[in-house]
mmCIF file of C-alpha atoms in Angstrom:
data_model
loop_
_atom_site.group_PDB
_atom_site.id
_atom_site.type_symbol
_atom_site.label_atom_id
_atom_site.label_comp_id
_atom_site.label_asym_id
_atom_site.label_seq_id
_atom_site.Cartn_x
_atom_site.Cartn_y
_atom_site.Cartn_z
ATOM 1 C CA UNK V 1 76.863 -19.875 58.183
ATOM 2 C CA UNK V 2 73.980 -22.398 58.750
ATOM 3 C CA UNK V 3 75.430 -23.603 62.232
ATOM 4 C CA UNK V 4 75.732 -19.584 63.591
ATOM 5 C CA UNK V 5 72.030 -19.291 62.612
ATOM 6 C CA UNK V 6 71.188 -22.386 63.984
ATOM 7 C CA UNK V 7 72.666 -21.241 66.783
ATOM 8 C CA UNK V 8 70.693 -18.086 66.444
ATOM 9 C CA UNK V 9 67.512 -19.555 66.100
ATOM 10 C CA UNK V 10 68.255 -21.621 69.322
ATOM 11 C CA UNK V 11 68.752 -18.580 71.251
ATOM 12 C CA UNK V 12 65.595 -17.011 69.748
ATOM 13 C CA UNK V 13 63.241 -19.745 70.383
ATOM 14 C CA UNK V 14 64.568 -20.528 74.027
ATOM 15 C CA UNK V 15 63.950 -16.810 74.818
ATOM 16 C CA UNK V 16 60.237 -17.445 73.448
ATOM 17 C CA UNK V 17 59.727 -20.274 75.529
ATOM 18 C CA UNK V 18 60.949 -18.916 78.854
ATOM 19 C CA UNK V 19 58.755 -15.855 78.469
ATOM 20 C CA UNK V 20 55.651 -18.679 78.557
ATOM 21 C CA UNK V 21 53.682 -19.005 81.580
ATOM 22 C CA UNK V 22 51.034 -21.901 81.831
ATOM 23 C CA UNK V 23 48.388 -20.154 80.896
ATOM 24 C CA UNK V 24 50.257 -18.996 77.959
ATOM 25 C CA UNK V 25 49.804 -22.445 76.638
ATOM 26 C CA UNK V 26 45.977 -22.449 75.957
ATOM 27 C CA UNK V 27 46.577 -19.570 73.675
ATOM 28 C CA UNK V 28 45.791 -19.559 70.304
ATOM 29 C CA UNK V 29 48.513 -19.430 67.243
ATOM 30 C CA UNK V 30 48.290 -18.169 63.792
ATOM 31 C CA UNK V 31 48.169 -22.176 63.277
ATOM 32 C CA UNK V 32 44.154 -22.850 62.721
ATOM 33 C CA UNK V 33 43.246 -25.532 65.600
ATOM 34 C CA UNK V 34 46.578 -25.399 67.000
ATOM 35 C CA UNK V 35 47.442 -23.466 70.373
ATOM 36 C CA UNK V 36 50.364 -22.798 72.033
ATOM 37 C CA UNK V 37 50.865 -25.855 73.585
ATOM 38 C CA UNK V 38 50.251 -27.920 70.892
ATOM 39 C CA UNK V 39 53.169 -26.203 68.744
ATOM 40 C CA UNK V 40 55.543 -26.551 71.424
ATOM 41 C CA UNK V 41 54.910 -30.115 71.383
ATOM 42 C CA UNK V 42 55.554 -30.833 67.803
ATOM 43 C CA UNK V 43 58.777 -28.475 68.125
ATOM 44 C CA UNK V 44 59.824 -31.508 70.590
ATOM 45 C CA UNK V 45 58.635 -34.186 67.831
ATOM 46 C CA UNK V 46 60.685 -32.115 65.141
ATOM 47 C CA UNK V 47 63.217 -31.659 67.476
ATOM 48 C CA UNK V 48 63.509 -35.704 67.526
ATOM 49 C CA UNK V 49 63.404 -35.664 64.048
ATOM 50 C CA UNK V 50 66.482 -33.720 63.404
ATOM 51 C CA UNK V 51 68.416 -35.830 66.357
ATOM 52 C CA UNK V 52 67.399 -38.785 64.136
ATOM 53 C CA UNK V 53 68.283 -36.929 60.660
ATOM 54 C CA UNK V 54 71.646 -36.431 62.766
ATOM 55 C CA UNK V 55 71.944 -40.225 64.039
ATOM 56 C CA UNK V 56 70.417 -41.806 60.625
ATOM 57 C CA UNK V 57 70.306 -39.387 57.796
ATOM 58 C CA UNK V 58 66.813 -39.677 57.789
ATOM 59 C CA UNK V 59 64.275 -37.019 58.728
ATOM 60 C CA UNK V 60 60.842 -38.363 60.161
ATOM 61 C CA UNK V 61 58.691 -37.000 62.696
ATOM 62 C CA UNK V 62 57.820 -39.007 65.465
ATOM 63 C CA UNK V 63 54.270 -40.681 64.741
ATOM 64 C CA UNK V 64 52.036 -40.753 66.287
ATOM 65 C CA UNK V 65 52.866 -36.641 67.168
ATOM 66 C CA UNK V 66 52.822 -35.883 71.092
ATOM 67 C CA UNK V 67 49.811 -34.940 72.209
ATOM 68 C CA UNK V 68 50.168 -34.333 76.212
ATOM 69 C CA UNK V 69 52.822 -33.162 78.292
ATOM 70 C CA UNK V 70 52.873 -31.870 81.787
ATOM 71 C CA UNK V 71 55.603 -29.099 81.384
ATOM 72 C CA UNK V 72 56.275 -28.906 76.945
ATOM 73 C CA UNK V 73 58.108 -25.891 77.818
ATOM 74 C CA UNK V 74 61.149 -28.273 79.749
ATOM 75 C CA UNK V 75 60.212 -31.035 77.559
ATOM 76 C CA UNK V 76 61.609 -28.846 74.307
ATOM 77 C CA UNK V 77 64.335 -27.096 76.346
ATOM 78 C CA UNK V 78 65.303 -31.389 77.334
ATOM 79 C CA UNK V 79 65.210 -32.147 74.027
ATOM 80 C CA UNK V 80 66.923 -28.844 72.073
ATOM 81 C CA UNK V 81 69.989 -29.992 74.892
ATOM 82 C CA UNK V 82 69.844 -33.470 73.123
ATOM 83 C CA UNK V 83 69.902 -31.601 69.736
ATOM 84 C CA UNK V 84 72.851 -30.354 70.764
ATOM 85 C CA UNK V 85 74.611 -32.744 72.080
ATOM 86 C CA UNK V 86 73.902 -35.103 69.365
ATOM 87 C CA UNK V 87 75.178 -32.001 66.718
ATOM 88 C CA UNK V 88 78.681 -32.473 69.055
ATOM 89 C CA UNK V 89 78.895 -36.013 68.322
ATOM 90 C CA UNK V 90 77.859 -35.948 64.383
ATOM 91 C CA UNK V 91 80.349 -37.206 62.003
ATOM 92 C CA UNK V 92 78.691 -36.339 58.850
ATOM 93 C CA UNK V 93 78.921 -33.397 57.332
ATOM 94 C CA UNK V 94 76.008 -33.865 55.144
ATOM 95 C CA UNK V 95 73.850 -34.499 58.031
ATOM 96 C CA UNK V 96 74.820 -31.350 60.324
ATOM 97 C CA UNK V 97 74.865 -28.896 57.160
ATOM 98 C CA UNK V 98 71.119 -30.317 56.480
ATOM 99 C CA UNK V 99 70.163 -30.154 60.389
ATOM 100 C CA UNK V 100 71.244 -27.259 60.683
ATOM 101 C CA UNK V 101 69.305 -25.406 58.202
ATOM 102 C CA UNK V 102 66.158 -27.423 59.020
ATOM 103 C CA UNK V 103 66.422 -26.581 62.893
ATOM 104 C CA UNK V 104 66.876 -22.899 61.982
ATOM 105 C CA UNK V 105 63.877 -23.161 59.767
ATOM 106 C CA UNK V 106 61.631 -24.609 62.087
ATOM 107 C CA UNK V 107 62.976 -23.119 65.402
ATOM 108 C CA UNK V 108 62.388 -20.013 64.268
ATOM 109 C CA UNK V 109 58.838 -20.215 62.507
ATOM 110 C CA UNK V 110 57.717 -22.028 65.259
ATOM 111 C CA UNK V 111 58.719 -19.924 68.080
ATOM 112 C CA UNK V 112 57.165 -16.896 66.043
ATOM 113 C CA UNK V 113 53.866 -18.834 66.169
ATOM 114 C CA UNK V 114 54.016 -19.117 69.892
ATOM 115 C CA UNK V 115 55.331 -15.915 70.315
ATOM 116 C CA UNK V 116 52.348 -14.187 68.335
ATOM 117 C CA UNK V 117 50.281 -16.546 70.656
ATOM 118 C CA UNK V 118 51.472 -14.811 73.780
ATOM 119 C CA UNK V 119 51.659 -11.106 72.219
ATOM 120 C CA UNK V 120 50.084 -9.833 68.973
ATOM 121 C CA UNK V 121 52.772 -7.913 68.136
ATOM 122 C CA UNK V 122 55.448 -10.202 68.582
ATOM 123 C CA UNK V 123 58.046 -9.814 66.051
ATOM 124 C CA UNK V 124 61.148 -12.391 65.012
ATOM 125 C CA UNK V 125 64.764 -10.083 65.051
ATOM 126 C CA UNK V 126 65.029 -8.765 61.800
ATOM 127 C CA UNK V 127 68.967 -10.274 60.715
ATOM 128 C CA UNK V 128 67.349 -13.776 61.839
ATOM 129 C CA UNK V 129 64.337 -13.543 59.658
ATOM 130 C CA UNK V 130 66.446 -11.980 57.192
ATOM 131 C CA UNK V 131 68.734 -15.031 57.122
ATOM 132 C CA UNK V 132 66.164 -17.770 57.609
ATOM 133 C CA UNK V 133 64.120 -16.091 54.952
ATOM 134 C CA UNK V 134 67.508 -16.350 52.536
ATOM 135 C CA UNK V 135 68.359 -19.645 53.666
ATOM 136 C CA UNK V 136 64.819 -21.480 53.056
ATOM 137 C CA UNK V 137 63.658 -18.975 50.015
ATOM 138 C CA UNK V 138 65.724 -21.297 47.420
ATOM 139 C CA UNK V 139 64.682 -24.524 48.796
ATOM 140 C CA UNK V 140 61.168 -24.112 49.231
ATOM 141 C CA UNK V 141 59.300 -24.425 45.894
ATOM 142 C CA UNK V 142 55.780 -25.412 45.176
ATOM 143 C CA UNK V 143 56.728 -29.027 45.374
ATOM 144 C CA UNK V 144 58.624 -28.950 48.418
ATOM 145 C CA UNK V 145 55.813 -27.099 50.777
ATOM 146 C CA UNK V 146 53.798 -30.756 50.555
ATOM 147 C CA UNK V 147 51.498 -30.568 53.790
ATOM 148 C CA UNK V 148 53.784 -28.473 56.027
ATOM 149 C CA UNK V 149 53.942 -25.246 54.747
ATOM 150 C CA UNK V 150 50.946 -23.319 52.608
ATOM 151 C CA UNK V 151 51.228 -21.312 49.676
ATOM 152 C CA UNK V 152 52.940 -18.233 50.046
ATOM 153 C CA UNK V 153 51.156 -14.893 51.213
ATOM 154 C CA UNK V 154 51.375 -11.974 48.714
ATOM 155 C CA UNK V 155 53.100 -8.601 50.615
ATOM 156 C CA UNK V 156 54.859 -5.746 49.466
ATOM 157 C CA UNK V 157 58.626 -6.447 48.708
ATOM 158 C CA UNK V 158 59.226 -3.757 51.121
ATOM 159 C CA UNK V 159 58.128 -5.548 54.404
ATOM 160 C CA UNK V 160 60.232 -5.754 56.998
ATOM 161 C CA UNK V 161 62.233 -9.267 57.138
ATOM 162 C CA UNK V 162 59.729 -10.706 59.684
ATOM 163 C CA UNK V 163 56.932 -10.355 57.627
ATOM 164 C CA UNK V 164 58.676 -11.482 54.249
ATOM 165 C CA UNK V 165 59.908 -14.663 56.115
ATOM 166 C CA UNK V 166 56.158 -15.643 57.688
ATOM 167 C CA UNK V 167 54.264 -14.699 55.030
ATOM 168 C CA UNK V 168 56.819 -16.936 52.382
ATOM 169 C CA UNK V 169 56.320 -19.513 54.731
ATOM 170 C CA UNK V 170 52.280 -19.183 54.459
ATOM 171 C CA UNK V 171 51.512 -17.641 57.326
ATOM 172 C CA UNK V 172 49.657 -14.145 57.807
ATOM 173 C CA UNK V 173 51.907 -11.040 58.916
ATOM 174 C CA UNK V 174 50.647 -9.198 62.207
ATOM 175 C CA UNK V 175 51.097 -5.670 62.943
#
């Protein structure tokens, strides 16, 4: 299941990211100090990360992060076809089956980050927050959210997925 929702999550974010014009990129994200541009270009550093987690078995984002790019929009669409050509050449299992969920993970919080940046209503699709939310929700205790994800928002168990998923992840729901 985790390589159909990676594959999910793919198709989500690219449809995020061609909706962005340049402007779009100076826009502010639910991420304090971070705009639009900025979170596009540490998608590209995480999407290294998982091409070496595919190559090595280790997962480490590029340091120092990017900081400047002329066009991060082509640079992550470059790099997510690199991500998938290195999934088409992976031998391990192991590797893929962890790639796969991380990529879906981030992919798709990500994008919803920029997306929110370029329209305050912008909503993930419901089955792929549903399925995100399912596939992180058991792996992401209190000891596992370290730097890169914040303590979980309290919402009413009957929010839509979208909201469930964002606000697990430490992030504020918008209506």
């Amino acid at each position: 299941m985790s390589t159909e929702l990676f594959g999910r999550a793919t198709d989500y974010a690219q449809g995020v990211l061609s909706e962005l014009t340049h402007d779009d990129l100076r826009r502010p994200t639910p991420c304090e100090g971070w705009d639009a541009g900025r979170v596009i270009l540490h998608l590209a550093d995480v999407i290294d990360a998982l091409i070496g987690l595919l190559e090595t078995g280790r997962l480490a984002v590029p340091q120092p992060p990017r900081t400047n790019d002329l066009d991060p929009v082509a640079l992550v669409t470059e790099r997510l076809a690199q991500l998938t050509h290195a999934f088409s050449i992976a031998a391990d299992a192991t590797r893929v089956e962890n790639a796969t969920i991380a990529g879906a993970v981030e992919l798709t919080t990500h994008c919803w980050d920029i997306g929110l940046a370029r329209h305050p209503a912008h909503r993930i699709p419901e089955s792929l927050a549903a399925d995100v939310l399912a596939l992180v929700s058991p792996a992401l205790d209190a000891s596992a959210r370290g730097e890169n994800f914040a303590a979980p928002i309290d919402i009413p168990g009957n929010s839509s997925a979208n909201d469930r998923l964002v606000a697990f992840l430490g992030r504020v729901p918008r209506h």
